[in-house]
Coordinates of C-alpha atoms and ligand atoms in Angstrom, one line a residue:
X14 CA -22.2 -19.4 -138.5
X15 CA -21.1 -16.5 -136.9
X16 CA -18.6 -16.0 -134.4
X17 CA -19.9 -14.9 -131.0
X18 CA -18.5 -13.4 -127.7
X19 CA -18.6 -15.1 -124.4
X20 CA -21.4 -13.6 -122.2
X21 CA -18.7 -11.9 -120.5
X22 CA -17.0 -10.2 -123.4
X23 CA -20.5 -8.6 -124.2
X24 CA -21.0 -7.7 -121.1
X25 CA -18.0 -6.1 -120.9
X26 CA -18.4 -3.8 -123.9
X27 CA -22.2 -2.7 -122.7
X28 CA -20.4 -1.4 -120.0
X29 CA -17.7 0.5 -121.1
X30 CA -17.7 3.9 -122.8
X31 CA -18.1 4.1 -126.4
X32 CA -20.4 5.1 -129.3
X33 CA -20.8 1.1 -131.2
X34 CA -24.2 -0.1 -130.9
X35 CA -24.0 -4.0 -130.2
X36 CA -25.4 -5.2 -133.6
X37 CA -22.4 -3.8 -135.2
X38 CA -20.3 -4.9 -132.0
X39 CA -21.8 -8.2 -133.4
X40 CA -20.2 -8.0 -136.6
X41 CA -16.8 -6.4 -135.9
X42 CA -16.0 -9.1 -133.3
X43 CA -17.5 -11.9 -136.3
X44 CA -15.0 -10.5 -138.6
X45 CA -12.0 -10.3 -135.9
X46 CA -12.4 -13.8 -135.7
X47 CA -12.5 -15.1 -139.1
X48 CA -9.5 -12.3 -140.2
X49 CA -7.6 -13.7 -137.3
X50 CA -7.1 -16.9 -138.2
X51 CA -4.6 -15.6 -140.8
X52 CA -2.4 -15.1 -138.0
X53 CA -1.1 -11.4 -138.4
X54 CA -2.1 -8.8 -136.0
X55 CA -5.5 -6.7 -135.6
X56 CA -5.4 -3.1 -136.2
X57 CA -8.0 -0.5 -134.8
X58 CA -8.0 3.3 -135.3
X59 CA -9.9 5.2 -133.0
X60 CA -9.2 3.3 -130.1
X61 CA -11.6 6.3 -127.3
X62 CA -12.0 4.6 -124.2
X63 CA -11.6 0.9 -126.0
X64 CA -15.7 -0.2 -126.2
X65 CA -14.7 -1.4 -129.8
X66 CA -11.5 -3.0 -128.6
X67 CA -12.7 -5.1 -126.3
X68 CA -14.0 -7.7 -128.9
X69 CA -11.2 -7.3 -131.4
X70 CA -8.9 -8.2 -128.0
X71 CA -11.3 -11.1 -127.2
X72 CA -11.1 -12.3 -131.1
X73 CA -7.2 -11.9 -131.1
X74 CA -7.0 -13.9 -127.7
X75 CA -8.6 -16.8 -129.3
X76 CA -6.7 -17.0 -132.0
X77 CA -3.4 -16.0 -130.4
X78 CA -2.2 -13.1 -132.2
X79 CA -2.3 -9.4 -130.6
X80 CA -4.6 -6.6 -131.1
X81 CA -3.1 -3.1 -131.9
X82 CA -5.1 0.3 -131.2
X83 CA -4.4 3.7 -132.4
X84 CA -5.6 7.0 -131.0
X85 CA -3.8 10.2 -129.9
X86 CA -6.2 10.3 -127.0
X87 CA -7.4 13.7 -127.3
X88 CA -10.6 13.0 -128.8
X89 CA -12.2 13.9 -132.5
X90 CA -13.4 17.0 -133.7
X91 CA -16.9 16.5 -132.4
X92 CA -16.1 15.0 -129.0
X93 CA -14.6 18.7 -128.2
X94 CA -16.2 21.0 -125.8
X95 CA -19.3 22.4 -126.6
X96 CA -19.7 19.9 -129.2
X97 CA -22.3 16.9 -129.2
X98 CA -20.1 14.1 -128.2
X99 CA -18.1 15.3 -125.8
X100 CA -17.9 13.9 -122.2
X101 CA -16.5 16.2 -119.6
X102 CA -15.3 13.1 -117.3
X103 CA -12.7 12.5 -119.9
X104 CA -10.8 16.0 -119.9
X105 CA -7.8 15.9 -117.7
X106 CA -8.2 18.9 -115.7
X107 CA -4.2 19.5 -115.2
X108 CA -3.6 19.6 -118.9
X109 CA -7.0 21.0 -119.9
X110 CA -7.7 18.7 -122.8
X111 CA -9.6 15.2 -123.3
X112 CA -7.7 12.3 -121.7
X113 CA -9.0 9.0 -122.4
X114 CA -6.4 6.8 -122.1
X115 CA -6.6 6.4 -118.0
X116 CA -10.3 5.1 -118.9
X117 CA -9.7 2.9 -121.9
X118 CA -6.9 0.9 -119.7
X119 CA -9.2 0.5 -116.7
X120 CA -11.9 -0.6 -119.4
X121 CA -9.1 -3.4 -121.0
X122 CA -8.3 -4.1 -117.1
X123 CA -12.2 -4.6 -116.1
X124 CA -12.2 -7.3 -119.2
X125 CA -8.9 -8.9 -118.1
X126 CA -7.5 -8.5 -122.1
X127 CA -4.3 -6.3 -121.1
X128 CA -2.6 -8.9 -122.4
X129 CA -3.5 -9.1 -125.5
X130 CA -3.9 -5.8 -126.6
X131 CA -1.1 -2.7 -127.9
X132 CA -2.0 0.7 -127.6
X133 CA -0.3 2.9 -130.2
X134 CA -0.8 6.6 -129.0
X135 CA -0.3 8.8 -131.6
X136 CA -1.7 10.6 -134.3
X137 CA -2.8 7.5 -136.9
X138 CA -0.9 8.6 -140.2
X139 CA 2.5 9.1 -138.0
X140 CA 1.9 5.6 -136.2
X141 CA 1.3 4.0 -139.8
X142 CA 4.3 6.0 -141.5
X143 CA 6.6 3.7 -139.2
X144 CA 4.6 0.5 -138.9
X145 CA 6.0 -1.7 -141.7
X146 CA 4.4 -5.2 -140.9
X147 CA 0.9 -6.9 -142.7
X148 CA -2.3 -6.8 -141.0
X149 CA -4.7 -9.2 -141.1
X150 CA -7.8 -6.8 -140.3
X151 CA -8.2 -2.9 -140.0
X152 CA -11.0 -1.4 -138.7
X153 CA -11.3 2.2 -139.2
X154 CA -12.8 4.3 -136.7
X155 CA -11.0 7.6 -135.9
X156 CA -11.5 11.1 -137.5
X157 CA -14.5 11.3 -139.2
X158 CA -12.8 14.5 -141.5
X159 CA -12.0 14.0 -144.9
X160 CA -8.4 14.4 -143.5
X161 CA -8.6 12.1 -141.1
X162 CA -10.4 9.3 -143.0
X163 CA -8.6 9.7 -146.0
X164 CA -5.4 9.6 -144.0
X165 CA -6.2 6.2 -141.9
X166 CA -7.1 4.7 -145.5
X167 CA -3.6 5.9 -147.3
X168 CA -1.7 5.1 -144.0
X169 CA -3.0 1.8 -142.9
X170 CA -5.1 -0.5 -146.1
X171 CA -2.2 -0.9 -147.2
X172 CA -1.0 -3.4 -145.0
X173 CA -3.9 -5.5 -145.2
X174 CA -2.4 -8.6 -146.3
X175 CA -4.2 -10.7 -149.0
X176 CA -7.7 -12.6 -147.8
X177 CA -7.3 -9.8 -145.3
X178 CA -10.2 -7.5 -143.9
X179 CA -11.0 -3.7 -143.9
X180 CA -13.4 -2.6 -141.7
X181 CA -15.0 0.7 -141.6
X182 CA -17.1 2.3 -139.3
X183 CA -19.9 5.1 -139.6
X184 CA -20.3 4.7 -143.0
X185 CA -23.7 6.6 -144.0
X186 CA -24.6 7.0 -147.9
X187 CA -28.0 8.8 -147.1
X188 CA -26.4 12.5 -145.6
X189 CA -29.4 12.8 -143.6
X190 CA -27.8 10.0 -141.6
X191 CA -24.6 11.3 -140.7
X192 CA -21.3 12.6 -142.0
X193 CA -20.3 11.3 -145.4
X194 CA -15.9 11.1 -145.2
X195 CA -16.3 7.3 -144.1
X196 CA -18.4 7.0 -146.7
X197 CA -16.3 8.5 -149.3
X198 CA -13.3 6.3 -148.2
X199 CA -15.4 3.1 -148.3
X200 CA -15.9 4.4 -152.1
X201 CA -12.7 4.5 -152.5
X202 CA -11.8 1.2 -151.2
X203 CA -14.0 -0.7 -153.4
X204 CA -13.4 1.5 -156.6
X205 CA -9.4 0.8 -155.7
X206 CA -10.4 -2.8 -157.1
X207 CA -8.7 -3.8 -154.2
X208 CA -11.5 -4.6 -151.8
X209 CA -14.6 -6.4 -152.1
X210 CA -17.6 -5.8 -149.8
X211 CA -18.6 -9.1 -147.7
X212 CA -21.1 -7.6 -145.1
X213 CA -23.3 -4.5 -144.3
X214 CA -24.5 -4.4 -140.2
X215 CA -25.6 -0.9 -139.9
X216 CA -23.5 2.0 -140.7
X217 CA -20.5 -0.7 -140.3
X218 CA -19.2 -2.0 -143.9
X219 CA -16.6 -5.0 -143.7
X220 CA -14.5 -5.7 -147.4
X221 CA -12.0 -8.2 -148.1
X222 CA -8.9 -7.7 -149.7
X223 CA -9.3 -9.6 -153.0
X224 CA -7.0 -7.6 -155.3
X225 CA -3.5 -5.7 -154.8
X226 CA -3.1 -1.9 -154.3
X227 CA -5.4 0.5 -152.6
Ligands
LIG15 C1 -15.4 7.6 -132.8 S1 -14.1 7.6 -131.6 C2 -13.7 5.8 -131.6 C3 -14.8 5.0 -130.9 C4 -14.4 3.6 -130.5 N1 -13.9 2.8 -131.6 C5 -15.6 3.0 -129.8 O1 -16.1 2.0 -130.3 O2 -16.0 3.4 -128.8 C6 -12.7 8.2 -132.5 C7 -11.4 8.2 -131.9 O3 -10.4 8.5 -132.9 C8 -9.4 9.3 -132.3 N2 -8.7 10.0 -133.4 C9 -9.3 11.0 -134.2 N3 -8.4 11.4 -135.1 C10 -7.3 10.7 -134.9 C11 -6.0 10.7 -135.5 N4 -5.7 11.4 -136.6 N5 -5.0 9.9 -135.0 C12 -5.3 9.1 -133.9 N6 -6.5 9.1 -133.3 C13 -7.5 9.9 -133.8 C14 -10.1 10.2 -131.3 O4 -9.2 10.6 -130.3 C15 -11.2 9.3 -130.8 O5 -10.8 8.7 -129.6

């Protein structure tokens, strides 16, 4: 059976800021809980204003191990100005540029998880050229570029331990339905012999590590 979230954790993520649709906040927080009962930390990239954290902080909790979240903060290439996603409540007017940080910790605040959650802000492949632990889950949800993508897969599968699970977001085979980098790494994952594909929710793919390398 699937793991849930309290009433309360679901709440909480309908209410803050974000872009994940609660069917696949369904299935992110079901594979949290089963990859954190290995014991090693939870890893997201692309951390915004921490919708998606929220349940990977609640399925840490539980299990008593700590949530990690990566994200420079400044937004992606299409949450700019002018562009479709962007959100002009997030730009810091002193420094001109987005800013979600401030709203991310009042959203871990609001669902009382500051506890159990470390924010990493930096750009992902320079966070992940220093981090030298395993991780029991990685979900993958920053740049949607070909650079970007490719960069969270060479910086941070790695560390998946064995049994392990990679989780990546916005993965859309039909171009019609959005952009295709996510879907390109999540090729690249499985043809790496190194991951094996356990569940499809949407555009949200979760593989197992089964095999070593990436
Ligand atoms: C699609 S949003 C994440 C959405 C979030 N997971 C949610 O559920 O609401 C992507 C985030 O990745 C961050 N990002 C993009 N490229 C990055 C990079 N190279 N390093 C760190 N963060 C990055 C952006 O700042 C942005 O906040």
């Amino acid at each position: 059976m699937a793991a849930e979230p309290k009433p309360e954790i679901l709440a909480a993520f309908q209410a803050a800021k974000g872009f994940m649709p609660v069917a696949e906040g369904l299935a992110l927080y079901d594979a949290a809980a089963e990859a954190a009962a290995l014991g090693l930390p939870l890893l997201e990239v692309g951390t915004y204003c921490g919708r998606s954290t929220i349940l990977i902080a609640d399925a840490a909790r539980a299990a008593g191990v700590t949530a990690l979240t990566v994200d420079h903060h400044r937004g992606s290439e299409e949450q700019q100005p002018g562009w479709e996603y962007h959100d002009p409540t997030v730009v810091d007017p002193e420094v001109g540029r987005m800013d979600t940080l401030p709203t991310f910790r009042r959203t871990l605040h609001a669902a009382g998880l500051e506890d159990h959650v470390v924010a990493l802000v930096g750009r992902s492949p320079q966070v992940a050229a220093v981090w030298g632990g395993p991780l029991g889950f990685v979900f993958i949800d920053g740049g949607h570029t070909d650079e970007h993508a490719n960069g969270d897969y060479e910086g941070w599968a790695p560390h998946v331990a064995e049994g392990g699970l990679l989780v990546i977001h916005d993965v859309f085979p039909d171009p019609a339905h959005g952009g295709q980098a996510p879907y390109r790494v999540y090729l690249r994952a499985l043809e790496s012999g190194a991951f094996t594909e356990i569940s499809v929710t949407d555009s949200l793919r979760v593989l197992r590590r089964t095999g070593s390398g990436t």
